[in-house]
Short mmCIF file of C-alpha atoms (C1' of nucleotides) in Angstrom, two decimals:
data_model
loop_
_atom_site.label_atom_id
_atom_site.label_comp_id
_atom_site.label_asym_id
_atom_site.label_seq_id
_atom_site.Cartn_x
_atom_site.Cartn_y
_atom_site.Cartn_z
CA MET A 1 176.51 150.76 -168.59
CA SER A 2 178.53 151.02 -171.74
CA LEU A 3 176.67 148.26 -173.72
CA ASP A 4 177.09 147.85 -177.35
CA PRO A 5 174.42 150.00 -178.90
CA HIS A 6 172.30 147.34 -180.83
CA LEU A 7 172.51 145.03 -177.62
CA ARG A 8 171.31 148.09 -175.72
CA VAL A 9 168.18 148.79 -178.10
CA ALA A 10 167.26 145.25 -178.43
CA THR A 11 167.30 144.55 -174.67
CA GLY A 12 165.46 147.58 -174.03
CA LEU A 13 162.78 146.94 -176.69
CA ALA A 14 162.31 143.38 -175.35
CA GLU A 15 161.76 144.83 -171.96
CA PHE A 16 159.33 147.35 -173.15
CA GLU A 17 157.20 144.78 -174.94
CA ALA A 18 157.24 142.70 -171.76
CA ARG A 19 156.13 145.78 -169.71
CA CYS A 20 153.31 146.46 -172.24
CA GLU A 21 152.15 142.91 -171.97
CA GLN A 22 152.08 143.20 -168.32
CA ALA A 23 150.20 146.35 -168.35
CA HIS A 24 147.73 145.30 -170.95
CA LEU A 25 149.00 147.97 -173.35
CA PRO A 26 149.44 147.28 -177.02
CA VAL A 27 152.53 147.12 -178.80
CA THR A 28 152.15 149.50 -181.62
CA SER A 29 154.56 150.17 -184.50
CA GLN A 30 154.46 153.88 -183.43
CA ARG A 31 155.43 153.12 -179.90
CA ARG A 32 158.34 150.68 -180.94
CA ALA A 33 159.80 153.56 -183.16
CA VAL A 34 159.80 155.93 -180.37
CA VAL A 35 161.39 153.23 -177.91
CA GLU A 36 164.26 152.21 -180.50
CA THR A 37 164.90 155.84 -181.20
CA LEU A 38 165.13 156.76 -177.38
CA LEU A 39 167.02 153.85 -176.60
CA SER A 40 169.41 154.33 -179.40
CA ARG A 41 170.72 157.77 -177.90
CA THR A 42 172.58 158.81 -175.07
CA ASP A 43 172.17 162.69 -175.29
CA HIS A 44 169.21 163.10 -173.79
CA PRO A 45 166.84 164.13 -176.48
CA THR A 46 163.93 166.29 -176.41
CA VAL A 47 160.37 165.38 -177.82
CA ASP A 48 161.36 167.26 -181.21
CA ASP A 49 164.80 165.41 -181.42
CA ILE A 50 162.84 161.91 -181.03
CA TYR A 51 160.02 163.33 -183.47
CA ALA A 52 162.60 164.37 -186.28
CA VAL A 53 163.43 160.84 -186.22
CA VAL A 54 160.03 159.08 -186.20
CA ARG A 55 158.19 160.99 -188.14
CA GLU A 56 160.23 159.49 -191.07
CA ARG A 57 158.34 156.03 -189.88
CA GLY A 58 154.99 157.96 -190.04
CA VAL A 59 154.56 158.70 -186.49
CA SER A 60 152.89 162.01 -185.46
CA LEU A 61 154.05 164.43 -183.14
CA ALA A 62 151.14 164.02 -180.83
CA THR A 63 151.74 160.39 -180.54
CA THR A 64 155.61 161.03 -180.02
CA TYR A 65 154.47 162.82 -176.88
CA ARG A 66 151.92 160.28 -175.84
CA ALA A 67 154.51 157.07 -176.51
CA LEU A 68 157.03 159.01 -174.49
CA GLU A 69 154.70 159.40 -171.67
CA THR A 70 153.99 155.92 -171.81
CA ILE A 71 157.38 154.91 -171.85
CA VAL A 72 158.22 156.71 -168.63
CA ALA A 73 154.96 155.69 -166.82
CA LEU A 74 156.46 151.96 -167.62
CA GLY A 75 159.60 153.04 -166.00
CA LEU A 76 161.93 152.48 -169.12
CA ALA A 77 163.04 156.35 -169.27
CA ARG A 78 162.95 159.33 -166.88
CA ARG A 79 162.14 162.99 -167.56
CA VAL A 80 165.01 165.44 -167.00
CA ALA A 81 163.69 168.88 -167.20
CA HIS A 82 166.25 171.27 -165.72
CA THR A 83 166.46 174.88 -166.63
CA GLY A 84 162.91 175.61 -167.70
CA SER A 85 163.48 174.80 -171.57
CA ALA A 86 162.18 171.60 -173.27
CA VAL A 87 161.92 168.52 -171.53
CA ARG A 88 164.35 165.85 -171.99
CA PHE A 89 164.18 162.08 -171.75
CA ASP A 90 166.88 159.99 -170.59
CA PRO A 91 166.69 155.87 -171.30
CA ASN A 92 169.46 155.63 -168.58
CA THR A 93 167.17 154.49 -165.55
CA SER A 94 170.24 153.58 -163.28
CA ALA A 95 171.14 155.94 -160.61
CA HIS A 96 173.27 158.97 -162.23
CA HIS A 97 173.33 162.50 -162.29
CA HIS A 98 173.73 165.31 -165.04
CA PHE A 99 175.99 167.80 -166.19
CA LEU A 100 174.46 170.51 -168.12
CA CYS A 101 176.54 172.84 -170.25
CA ASP A 102 175.44 176.58 -170.01
CA ALA A 103 177.04 177.13 -173.27
CA CYS A 104 175.49 174.62 -175.66
CA GLY A 105 172.70 173.20 -173.43
CA ALA A 106 174.23 169.72 -173.73
CA ILE A 107 173.44 167.29 -170.99
CA ALA A 108 175.69 164.50 -170.25
CA ASP A 109 175.53 161.75 -167.54
CA VAL A 110 177.74 161.72 -164.92
CA ALA A 111 178.61 158.73 -162.62
CA TRP A 112 176.73 158.30 -159.36
CA LYS A 113 178.83 158.53 -156.27
CA PRO A 114 177.83 156.15 -153.50
CA SER A 115 179.48 158.29 -150.95
CA PRO A 116 176.32 160.35 -150.95
CA ILE A 117 174.24 163.38 -149.98
CA GLU A 118 172.77 163.39 -146.52
CA PRO A 119 169.35 163.72 -146.45
CA PRO A 120 168.19 167.08 -145.80
CA ALA A 121 166.96 168.16 -142.39
CA GLY A 122 163.55 169.09 -143.05
CA ASP A 123 160.18 167.34 -142.22
CA PHE A 124 159.64 165.18 -145.45
CA ASP A 125 160.13 162.08 -146.95
CA VAL A 126 162.92 161.90 -149.71
CA HIS A 127 162.24 159.51 -152.36
CA GLU A 128 165.26 160.41 -154.76
CA THR A 129 168.06 162.43 -154.51
CA SER A 130 169.80 164.24 -157.95
CA VAL A 131 172.67 166.16 -158.20
CA LEU A 132 172.90 168.90 -161.36
CA TYR A 133 176.27 169.90 -162.10
CA ARG A 134 176.37 173.23 -164.26
CA GLY A 135 179.41 174.57 -166.06
CA ILE A 136 181.34 174.37 -169.47
CA CYS A 137 181.70 171.39 -171.47
CA ALA A 138 184.86 170.19 -172.98
CA ASP A 139 183.62 171.23 -176.56
CA CYS A 140 182.87 174.76 -175.58
CA ARG A 141 185.89 175.46 -173.81
CA PHE A 142 188.76 176.50 -176.18
CA MET B 1 168.60 183.15 -142.85
CA SER B 2 165.65 183.81 -140.94
CA LEU B 3 165.37 187.44 -140.89
CA ASP B 4 162.53 189.56 -140.13
CA PRO B 5 160.28 189.59 -143.41
CA HIS B 6 160.05 193.24 -143.22
CA LEU B 7 163.75 193.87 -142.77
CA ARG B 8 164.48 191.21 -145.50
CA VAL B 9 162.45 193.21 -147.97
CA ALA B 10 163.55 196.44 -147.06
CA THR B 11 167.46 195.60 -147.25
CA GLY B 12 166.75 193.76 -150.50
CA LEU B 13 165.09 196.70 -152.04
CA ALA B 14 167.92 198.84 -150.96
CA GLU B 15 170.08 196.53 -152.45
CA PHE B 16 168.33 196.40 -155.61
CA GLU B 17 168.30 200.00 -156.06
CA ALA B 18 171.83 200.40 -155.40
CA ARG B 19 172.78 197.40 -158.31
CA CYS B 20 170.30 199.58 -160.48
CA GLU B 21 172.49 202.74 -160.06
CA GLN B 22 175.54 200.81 -160.50
CA ALA B 23 174.21 199.22 -163.90
CA HIS B 24 172.67 202.60 -164.73
CA LEU B 25 169.21 201.19 -164.65
CA PRO B 26 166.12 203.23 -164.08
CA VAL B 27 164.47 202.25 -160.70
CA THR B 28 160.77 202.23 -161.62
CA SER B 29 157.74 201.60 -159.76
CA GLN B 30 157.14 198.68 -161.46
CA ARG B 31 160.64 197.07 -160.77
CA ARG B 32 160.01 198.29 -157.01
CA ALA B 33 156.71 196.42 -157.00
CA VAL B 34 158.12 193.20 -158.54
CA VAL B 35 161.40 193.02 -156.37
CA GLU B 36 159.21 193.73 -153.06
CA THR B 37 156.68 190.96 -154.06
CA LEU B 38 159.56 188.57 -154.79
CA LEU B 39 161.51 189.38 -151.65
CA SER B 40 158.43 188.90 -149.22
CA ARG B 41 158.08 185.34 -150.39
CA THR B 42 159.81 182.27 -149.43
CA ASP B 43 157.74 179.98 -151.79
CA HIS B 44 159.48 180.22 -154.87
CA PRO B 45 156.71 181.79 -156.91
CA THR B 46 156.01 181.38 -160.45
CA VAL B 47 155.67 184.57 -162.84
CA ASP B 48 151.76 184.30 -162.59
CA ASP B 49 152.23 184.32 -158.89
CA ILE B 50 154.23 187.43 -158.94
CA TYR B 51 151.95 189.03 -161.49
CA ALA B 52 148.60 187.94 -159.48
CA VAL B 53 150.15 190.72 -156.64
CA VAL B 54 151.63 193.14 -158.78
CA ARG B 55 148.79 193.70 -161.28
CA GLU B 56 146.91 195.35 -158.50
CA ARG B 57 149.70 197.95 -158.80
CA GLY B 58 149.20 198.17 -162.37
CA VAL B 59 152.14 196.28 -163.57
CA SER B 60 151.40 194.25 -166.83
CA LEU B 61 152.36 190.84 -167.48
CA ALA B 62 155.14 191.39 -169.90
CA THR B 63 156.70 193.99 -167.56
CA THR B 64 156.66 191.09 -164.61
CA TYR B 65 158.51 188.96 -166.88
CA ARG B 66 161.17 191.65 -167.90
CA ALA B 67 161.67 192.85 -164.50
CA LEU B 68 162.22 189.37 -163.08
CA GLU B 69 164.49 188.74 -165.79
CA THR B 70 166.36 192.16 -164.72
CA ILE B 71 166.49 191.03 -161.06
CA VAL B 72 167.89 187.66 -162.02
CA ALA B 73 170.67 189.60 -164.17
CA LEU B 74 171.48 191.69 -160.91
CA GLY B 75 171.87 188.57 -159.10
CA LEU B 76 169.27 189.17 -156.56
CA ALA B 77 167.34 186.03 -157.47
CA ARG B 78 167.64 182.96 -159.16
CA ARG B 79 165.68 180.91 -161.62
CA VAL B 80 164.48 177.60 -160.21
CA ALA B 81 163.12 175.29 -162.81
CA HIS B 82 163.72 172.07 -161.69
CA THR B 83 159.94 170.88 -162.50
CA GLY B 84 159.62 171.30 -166.23
CA SER B 85 156.87 173.23 -165.54
CA ALA B 86 156.63 176.96 -165.03
CA VAL B 87 159.71 178.64 -164.18
CA ARG B 88 160.08 179.79 -160.49
CA PHE B 89 162.13 182.58 -158.85
CA ASP B 90 164.14 182.30 -155.67
CA PRO B 91 165.04 185.34 -153.82
CA ASN B 92 167.39 183.41 -151.53
CA THR B 93 171.02 183.73 -153.34
CA SER B 94 172.94 182.24 -150.73
CA ALA B 95 174.10 178.50 -151.12
CA HIS B 96 171.28 176.11 -150.49
CA HIS B 97 169.55 173.29 -152.27
CA HIS B 98 165.66 172.45 -152.87
CA PHE B 99 163.34 169.77 -152.03
CA LEU B 100 160.46 169.32 -154.31
CA CYS B 101 157.40 167.47 -153.42
CA ASP B 102 155.82 165.35 -155.83
CA ALA B 103 152.36 165.45 -154.55
CA CYS B 104 151.89 169.15 -154.31
CA GLY B 105 154.59 170.54 -156.37
CA ALA B 106 155.89 172.94 -153.50
CA ILE B 107 159.40 173.78 -153.38
CA ALA B 108 161.41 174.22 -150.20
CA ASP B 109 164.82 175.54 -149.27
CA VAL B 110 167.23 172.76 -148.01
CA ALA B 111 170.27 173.83 -145.91
CA TRP B 112 173.56 173.71 -147.64
CA LYS B 113 175.86 170.87 -146.82
CA PRO B 114 179.35 172.20 -147.01
CA SER B 115 180.65 168.55 -147.19
CA PRO B 116 179.39 166.30 -149.69
CA ILE B 117 179.48 166.32 -153.57
CA GLU B 118 182.53 165.68 -155.27
CA PRO B 119 182.94 167.20 -158.71
CA PRO B 120 182.14 164.69 -161.40
CA ALA B 121 184.69 163.00 -163.13
CA GLY B 122 184.25 164.11 -166.72
CA ASP B 123 186.02 166.49 -168.85
CA PHE B 124 184.15 169.69 -167.99
CA ASP B 125 184.55 172.91 -165.78
CA VAL B 126 181.73 172.89 -163.11
CA HIS B 127 180.70 176.47 -161.94
CA GLU B 128 177.60 175.15 -159.90
CA THR B 129 176.47 172.24 -158.06
CA SER B 130 172.90 172.04 -156.98
CA VAL B 131 171.02 169.11 -155.26
CA LEU B 132 167.42 168.21 -155.50
CA TYR B 133 165.52 166.31 -153.47
CA ARG B 134 162.17 164.80 -154.39
CA GLY B 135 159.66 163.29 -152.52
CA ILE B 136 156.27 164.23 -150.34
CA CYS B 137 156.41 167.01 -147.80
CA ALA B 138 154.69 166.99 -144.25
CA ASP B 139 151.49 168.56 -145.58
CA CYS B 140 150.83 166.19 -147.97
CA ARG B 141 151.90 162.92 -145.90
CA PHE B 142 148.85 162.24 -143.74
"C1'" DT C 1 166.78 215.72 -172.96
"C1'" DT C 2 167.24 210.99 -173.68
"C1'" DA C 3 168.03 206.28 -172.98
"C1'" DG C 4 165.71 202.98 -171.51
"C1'" DA C 5 161.01 201.12 -169.70
"C1'" DT C 6 156.25 200.06 -169.93
"C1'" DG C 7 151.54 198.47 -171.84
"C1'" DC C 8 149.15 196.24 -175.24
"C1'" DA C 9 148.20 192.87 -178.22
"C1'" DA C 10 150.09 189.74 -181.32
"C1'" DA C 11 153.46 186.21 -182.32
"C1'" DG C 12 155.74 182.14 -180.69
"C1'" DA C 13 157.29 177.73 -178.57
"C1'" DA C 14 155.94 173.54 -176.08
"C1'" DT C 15 152.74 170.61 -174.88
"C1'" DT C 16 147.64 168.93 -174.59
"C1'" DT C 17 143.28 167.39 -176.02
"C1'" DG C 18 138.66 166.26 -178.69
"C1'" DC C 19 137.24 163.54 -181.93
"C1'" DT C 20 136.99 160.31 -185.64
"C1'" DC C 21 139.33 155.83 -187.60
"C1'" DA C 22 142.40 152.18 -187.31
"C1'" DC C 23 144.52 148.42 -185.31
"C1'" DA C 24 146.48 144.87 -181.65
"C1'" DA C 25 145.22 141.40 -178.88
"C1'" DT D 1 135.06 141.87 -181.87
"C1'" DT D 2 136.82 145.66 -178.57
"C1'" DG D 3 139.34 148.44 -175.89
"C1'" DT D 4 143.22 151.56 -176.92
"C1'" DG D 5 146.14 153.89 -179.70
"C1'" DA D 6 146.82 157.02 -183.74
"C1'" DG D 7 146.32 161.27 -186.86
"C1'" DC D 8 144.99 165.88 -187.43
"C1'" DA D 9 143.97 170.20 -186.14
"C1'" DA D 10 142.50 173.10 -182.81
"C1'" DA D 11 143.16 174.68 -177.99
"C1'" DT D 12 146.21 175.73 -173.68
"C1'" DT D 13 149.92 177.25 -171.20
"C1'" DC D 14 153.98 179.70 -171.06
"C1'" DT D 15 156.83 183.02 -172.53
"C1'" DT D 16 158.85 186.59 -175.84
"C1'" DT D 17 158.63 190.60 -178.83
"C1'" DG D 18 157.24 194.85 -181.96
"C1'" DC D 19 156.12 199.31 -181.39
"C1'" DA D 20 154.24 203.63 -179.97
"C1'" DT D 21 154.38 205.97 -175.49
"C1'" DC D 22 156.25 207.51 -171.16
"C1'" DT D 23 159.33 208.35 -167.58
"C1'" DA D 24 163.41 208.10 -164.15
"C1'" DA D 25 168.04 210.54 -164.29
#
DNA sequence: TTAGATGCAAAGAATTTGCTCACAA
DNA sequence: TTGTGAGCAAATTCTTTGCATCTAA
């Protein structure tokens, strides 16, 4: 999914507004600001990362939290919370995995491998399988 | 690794004391209490879970945090924080994956499959690969 | 003896919540 | 209008830290 960022944000925003209407949720300027900011990024921002941007549009921290929650509930983004640090949000909802750099904490998307992981042997219904790779990214390896 | 719990705790504790000696760290009664408690469990307890037990042996919360940190540093347990909520600790240091129940939050060990996961295509050094399965466990499915 | 651990309480960081006012539909 | 969202600040939850004291080696 290497779309032109402008287009990605525009289509994502339209999708968001459509889903809000479906769910009878008002489309507020604050929610629009949060959605646009999240969609414009591929670096899995934290709430504070998003807030640093949208506060300039007059959005409060609490509203940033609530808007992100709404966005996840509508299926336009996912939480990715790996190491007990702050929660991060990923607007890429297609199947993929993550690489976490142990040095700088950056999270990168990793292409999904269809040749997949066998479901576990235990007695449970698996809905989702995700793989986390940890190591050192190119920027931190010198 | 389906050892008799008694034996598992005993050998783990001996291992812990050996590593403390190597690292020139004193073996205190508090550390022993935390190690024994952690080793006795397979349910990936949180700090509070451990503290609820060791406080009766006079161990403070801060010390529980510090002891768990030490135990991880010595390689006798791992942090597993897939949930984004409280950190959990896993005394099983052999290669394995986890299943997370989305209903009750329980974490179960899943046997390691030697076959599957190809390293990602991107430009990074991968040190560790972990798979997280999410879904509903047997107890929550009725 | 002495480096390092412990307890306590205060400090921090991340996140949630109560309540009143404002606004999208 | 009217149900929901937004802002603000206080409250929670989880975790770390400073400091005086204690203890394993």
